[in-house]
Coordinates of C-alpha atoms in Angstrom, one line a residue:
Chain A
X19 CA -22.1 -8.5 -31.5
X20 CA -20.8 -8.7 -35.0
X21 CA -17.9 -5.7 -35.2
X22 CA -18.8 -3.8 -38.5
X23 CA -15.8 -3.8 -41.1
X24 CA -15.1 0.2 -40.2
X25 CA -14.9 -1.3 -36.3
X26 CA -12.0 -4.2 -37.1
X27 CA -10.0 -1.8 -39.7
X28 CA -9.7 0.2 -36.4
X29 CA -10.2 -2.2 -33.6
X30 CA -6.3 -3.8 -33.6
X31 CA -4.7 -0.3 -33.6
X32 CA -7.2 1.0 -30.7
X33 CA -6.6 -2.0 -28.8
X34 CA -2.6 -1.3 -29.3
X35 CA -3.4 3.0 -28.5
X36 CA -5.1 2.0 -24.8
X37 CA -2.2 -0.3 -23.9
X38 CA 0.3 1.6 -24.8
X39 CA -1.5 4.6 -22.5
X40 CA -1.4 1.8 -19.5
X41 CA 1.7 1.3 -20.1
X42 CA 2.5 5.2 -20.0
X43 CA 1.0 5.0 -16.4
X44 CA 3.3 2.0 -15.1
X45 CA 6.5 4.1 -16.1
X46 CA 5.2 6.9 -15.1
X47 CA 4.6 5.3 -11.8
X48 CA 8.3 4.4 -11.8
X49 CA 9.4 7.4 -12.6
X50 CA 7.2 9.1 -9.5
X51 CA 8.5 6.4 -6.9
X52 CA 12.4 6.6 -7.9
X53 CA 12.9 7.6 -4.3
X54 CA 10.4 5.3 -2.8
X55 CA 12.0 2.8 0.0
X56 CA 10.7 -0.7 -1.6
X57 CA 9.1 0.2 -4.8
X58 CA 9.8 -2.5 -7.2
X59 CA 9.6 -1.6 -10.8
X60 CA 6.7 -3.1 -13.2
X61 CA 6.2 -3.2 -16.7
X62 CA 4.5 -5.5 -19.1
X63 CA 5.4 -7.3 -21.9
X64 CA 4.3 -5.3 -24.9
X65 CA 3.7 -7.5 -27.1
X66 CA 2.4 -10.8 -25.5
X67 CA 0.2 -8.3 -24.2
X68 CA -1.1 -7.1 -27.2
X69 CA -1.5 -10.7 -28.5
X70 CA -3.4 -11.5 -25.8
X71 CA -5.9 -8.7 -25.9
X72 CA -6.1 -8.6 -29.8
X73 CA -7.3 -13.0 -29.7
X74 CA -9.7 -12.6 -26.6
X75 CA -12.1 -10.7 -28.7
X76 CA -13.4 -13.8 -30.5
X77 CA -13.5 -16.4 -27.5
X78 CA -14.2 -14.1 -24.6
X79 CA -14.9 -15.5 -21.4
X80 CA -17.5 -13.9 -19.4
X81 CA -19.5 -15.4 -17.0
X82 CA -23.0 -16.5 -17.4
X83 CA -25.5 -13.4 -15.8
X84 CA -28.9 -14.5 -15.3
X85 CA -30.0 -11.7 -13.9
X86 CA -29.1 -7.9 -15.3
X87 CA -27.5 -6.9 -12.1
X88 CA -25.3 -10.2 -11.6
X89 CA -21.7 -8.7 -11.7
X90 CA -18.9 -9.8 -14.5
X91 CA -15.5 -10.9 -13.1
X92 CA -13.2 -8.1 -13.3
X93 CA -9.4 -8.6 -13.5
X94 CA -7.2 -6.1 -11.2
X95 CA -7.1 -3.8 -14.7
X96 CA -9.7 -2.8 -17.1
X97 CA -7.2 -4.7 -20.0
X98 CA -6.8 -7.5 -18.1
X99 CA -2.9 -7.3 -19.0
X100 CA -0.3 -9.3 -16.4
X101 CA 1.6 -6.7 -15.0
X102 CA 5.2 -8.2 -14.0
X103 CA 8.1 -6.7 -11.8
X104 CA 11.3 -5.8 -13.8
X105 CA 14.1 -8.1 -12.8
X106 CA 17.4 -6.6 -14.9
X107 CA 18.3 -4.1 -12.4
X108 CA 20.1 -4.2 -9.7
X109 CA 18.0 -2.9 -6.4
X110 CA 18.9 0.1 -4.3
X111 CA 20.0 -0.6 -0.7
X112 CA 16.5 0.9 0.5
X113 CA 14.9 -2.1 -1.8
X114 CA 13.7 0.2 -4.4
X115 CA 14.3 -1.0 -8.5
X116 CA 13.9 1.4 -10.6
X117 CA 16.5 2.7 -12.6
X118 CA 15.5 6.2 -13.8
X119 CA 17.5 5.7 -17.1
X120 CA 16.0 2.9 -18.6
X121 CA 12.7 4.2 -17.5
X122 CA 13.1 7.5 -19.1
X123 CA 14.2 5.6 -21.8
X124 CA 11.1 3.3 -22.1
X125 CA 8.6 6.2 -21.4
X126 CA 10.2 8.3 -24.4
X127 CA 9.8 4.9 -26.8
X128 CA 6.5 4.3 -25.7
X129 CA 5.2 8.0 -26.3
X130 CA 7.0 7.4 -29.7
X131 CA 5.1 4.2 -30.4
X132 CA 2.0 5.6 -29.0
X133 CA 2.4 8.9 -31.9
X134 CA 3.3 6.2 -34.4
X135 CA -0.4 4.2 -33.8
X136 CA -2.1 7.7 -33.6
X137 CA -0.6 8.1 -37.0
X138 CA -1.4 5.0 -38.3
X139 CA -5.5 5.1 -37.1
X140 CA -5.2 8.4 -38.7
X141 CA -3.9 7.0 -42.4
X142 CA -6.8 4.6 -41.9
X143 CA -9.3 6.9 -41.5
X144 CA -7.9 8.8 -44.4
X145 CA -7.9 6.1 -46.4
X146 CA -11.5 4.9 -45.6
X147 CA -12.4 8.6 -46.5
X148 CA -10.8 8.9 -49.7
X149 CA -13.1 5.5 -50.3
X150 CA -15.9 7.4 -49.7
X151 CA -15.4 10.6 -51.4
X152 CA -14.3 8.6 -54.4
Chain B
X886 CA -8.6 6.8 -18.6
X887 CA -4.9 5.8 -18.9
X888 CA -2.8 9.2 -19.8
X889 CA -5.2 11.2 -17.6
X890 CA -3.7 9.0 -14.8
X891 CA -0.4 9.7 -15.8
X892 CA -0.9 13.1 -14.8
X893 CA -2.2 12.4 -11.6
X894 CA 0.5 10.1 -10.7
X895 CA 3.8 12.7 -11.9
X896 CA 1.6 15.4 -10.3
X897 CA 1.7 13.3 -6.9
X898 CA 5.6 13.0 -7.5
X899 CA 5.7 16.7 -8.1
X900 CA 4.4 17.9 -4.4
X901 CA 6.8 14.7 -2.7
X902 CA 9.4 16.0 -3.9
X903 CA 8.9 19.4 -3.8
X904 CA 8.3 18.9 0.2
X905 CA 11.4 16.6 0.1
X906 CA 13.1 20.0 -0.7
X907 CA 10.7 22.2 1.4
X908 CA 12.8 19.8 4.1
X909 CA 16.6 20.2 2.7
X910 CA 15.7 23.8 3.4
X911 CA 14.6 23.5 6.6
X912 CA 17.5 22.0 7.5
X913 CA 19.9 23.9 5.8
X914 CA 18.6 26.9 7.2
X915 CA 18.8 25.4 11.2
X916 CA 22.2 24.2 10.0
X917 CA 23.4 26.4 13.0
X918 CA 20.2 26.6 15.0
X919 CA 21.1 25.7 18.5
X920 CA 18.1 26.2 20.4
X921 CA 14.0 25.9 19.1
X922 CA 10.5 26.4 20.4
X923 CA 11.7 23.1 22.6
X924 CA 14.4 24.7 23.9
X925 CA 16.4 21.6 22.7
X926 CA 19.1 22.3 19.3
X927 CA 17.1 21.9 15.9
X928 CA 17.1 17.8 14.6
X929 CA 17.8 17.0 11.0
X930 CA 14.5 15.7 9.3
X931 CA 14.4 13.4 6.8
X932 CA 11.3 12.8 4.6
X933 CA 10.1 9.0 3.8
X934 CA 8.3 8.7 0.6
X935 CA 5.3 5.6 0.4
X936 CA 3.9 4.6 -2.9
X937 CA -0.1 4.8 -2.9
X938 CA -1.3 2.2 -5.8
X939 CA -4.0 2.9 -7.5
X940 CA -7.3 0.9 -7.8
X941 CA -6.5 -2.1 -5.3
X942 CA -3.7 -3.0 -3.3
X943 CA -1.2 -4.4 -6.0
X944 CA 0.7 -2.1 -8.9
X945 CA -1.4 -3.4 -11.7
X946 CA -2.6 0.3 -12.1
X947 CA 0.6 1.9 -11.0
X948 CA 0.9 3.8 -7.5
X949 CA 1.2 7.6 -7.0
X950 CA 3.7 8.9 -4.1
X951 CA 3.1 10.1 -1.0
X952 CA 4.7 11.6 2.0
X953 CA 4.7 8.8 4.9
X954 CA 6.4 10.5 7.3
X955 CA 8.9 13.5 8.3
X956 CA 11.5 11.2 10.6
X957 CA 13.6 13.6 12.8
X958 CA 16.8 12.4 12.5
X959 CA 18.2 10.6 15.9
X960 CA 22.1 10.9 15.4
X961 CA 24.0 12.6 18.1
X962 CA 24.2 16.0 17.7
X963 CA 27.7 18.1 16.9
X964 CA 29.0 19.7 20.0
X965 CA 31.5 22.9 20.1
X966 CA 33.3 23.8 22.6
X967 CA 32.7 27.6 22.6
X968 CA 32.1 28.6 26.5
X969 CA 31.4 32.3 25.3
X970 CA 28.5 31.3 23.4
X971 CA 25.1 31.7 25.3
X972 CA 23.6 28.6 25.3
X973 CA 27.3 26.6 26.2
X974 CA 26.6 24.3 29.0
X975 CA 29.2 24.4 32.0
X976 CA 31.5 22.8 30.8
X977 CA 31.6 25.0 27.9
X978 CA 30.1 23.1 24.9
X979 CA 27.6 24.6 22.4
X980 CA 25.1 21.3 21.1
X981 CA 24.8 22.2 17.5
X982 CA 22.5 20.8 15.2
X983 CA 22.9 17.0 13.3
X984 CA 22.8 18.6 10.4
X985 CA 25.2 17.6 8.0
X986 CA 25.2 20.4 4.6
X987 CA 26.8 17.6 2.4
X988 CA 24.5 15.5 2.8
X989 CA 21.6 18.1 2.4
X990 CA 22.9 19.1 -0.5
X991 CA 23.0 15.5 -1.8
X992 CA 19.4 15.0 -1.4
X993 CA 18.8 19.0 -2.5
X994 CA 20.1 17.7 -6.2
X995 CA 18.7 14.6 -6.0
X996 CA 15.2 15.6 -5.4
X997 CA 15.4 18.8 -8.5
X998 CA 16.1 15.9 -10.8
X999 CA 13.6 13.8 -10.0
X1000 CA 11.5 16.9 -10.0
X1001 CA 12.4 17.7 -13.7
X1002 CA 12.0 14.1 -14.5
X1003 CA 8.6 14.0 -13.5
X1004 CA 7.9 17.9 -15.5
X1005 CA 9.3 15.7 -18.2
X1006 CA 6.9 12.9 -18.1
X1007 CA 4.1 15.4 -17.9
X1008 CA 5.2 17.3 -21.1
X1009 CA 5.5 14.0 -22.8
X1010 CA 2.3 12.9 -21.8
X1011 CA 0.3 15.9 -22.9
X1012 CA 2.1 15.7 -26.2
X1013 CA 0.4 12.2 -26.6
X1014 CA -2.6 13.3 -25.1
X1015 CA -3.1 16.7 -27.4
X1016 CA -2.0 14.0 -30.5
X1017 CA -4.6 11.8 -29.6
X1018 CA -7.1 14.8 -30.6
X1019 CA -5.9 14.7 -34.1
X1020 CA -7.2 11.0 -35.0
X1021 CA -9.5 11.6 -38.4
X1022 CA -8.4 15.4 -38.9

């Protein structure tokens, strides 16, 4: 499907908007199993992610269907984006890694990074508008 | 979608640890209990917490918390010797409760910060969430 020019001025920031929302659910998920015997941290890389997602679009693979109700392979997430374990921190003796300040920390730059694309998609629209109105 | 799991997940952390503290009550209160519905002195319980991922068995979608279980605790109890006291046995001891207040209290402060931490995620993520309704205004 060829993305209309309105669909890519948007498409890279969307893309950045939903993966910095999964990312608010991983800390989160820290943050909820601080006290959890065994938890281990996880966290992806930001922006390899992003890469990642933002080249796919052109040379997606999907498998062949040749019938409509053959299934598509799925990866665990619905981004497809490789989750990994933190390994900075040193783990509690009940096997548990999180460290509640530096995930704090991360949440609170994420939800700031996550206004700052809001913002941004927001500018675009503006400025596509002002293009319109003349 | 992503930030509505976000709730979800701090909201599961929200009743753990509220019933982690439901607990430290319980056995601040029995601190001195020495006899129950068993007829045996109050145990300390202690409250294991299990993370639940979501969608599939690994963390690729985070995990909510859950309580596993409510472990009684199996140290010795403290024994007094008090041979006025009703329930002293004959040779004069009172079995009090394994309760031990400092540690109680320990887990008592650690579970209203984790608590608040988790209130503070949800604020945070309905401030993203109620921003996200302000794309093209």
């Amino acid at each position: 499907m060829q993305a209309s020019r309105l669909d890519r001025e948007v498409d890279f920031h969307a893309q950045a908007l939903n993966l910095r929302a999964y990312r608010q659910q991983l800390l989160s998920s820290n943050i909820a199993n601080a006290d959890t015997p065994n938890y281990k941290a996880v966290d992806i890389n930001f922006e390899q992610e992003l890469k990642r997602i933002t080249s796919r679009r052109s040379d997606a693979l999907t498998l062949q269907a040749t019938q409509k109700n053959h299934l598509q392979a799925r990866s665990g997430n619905s981004l497809g984006a490789h989750v990994q374990y933190r390994t900075d921190v040193q783990p509690n003796i009940d096997g548990n890694t999180v460290n509640l300040d530096v995930e704090r920390a991360k949440l609170a730059e994420n939800a700031f990074r996550y206004e700052n694309t809001v913002r941004t998609i927001s500018g675009q629209f503006r400025t596509l508008l002002s293009a319109i109105r003349g | 979608m992503s930030l509505f799991n976000v709730l979800n997940i701090a909201g599961s952390a929200l009743d753990a640890q509220s019933k982690r503290l439901n607990i430290v009550a319980s056995n601040l209160a029995n601190a001195e209990s020495t006899t129950s519905s068993t007829g045996e002195p109050y145990r300390a319980r202690q409250i294991v917490f299990q993370a639940v991922p979501l969608g599939g068995k690994h963390l690729k979608n985070g995990a909510t918390v859950q309580v596993k279980q409510i472990a009684e605790d199996q140290s010795p109890p403290r024994r007094v010797y008090d041979p006025k006291h009703p329930t002293a046995d004959k040779q004069g001891y009172v079995t009090y409760p394994n309760v031990n207040p400092v540690d109680e209290m320990v887990n008592m402060i650690s579970a209203s910060r984790s608590y608040q931490t988790n209130v503070d995620v949800i604020t945070t993520t309905k401030a993203m969430l109620s921003r996200l309704l302000t794309i093209g205004q």
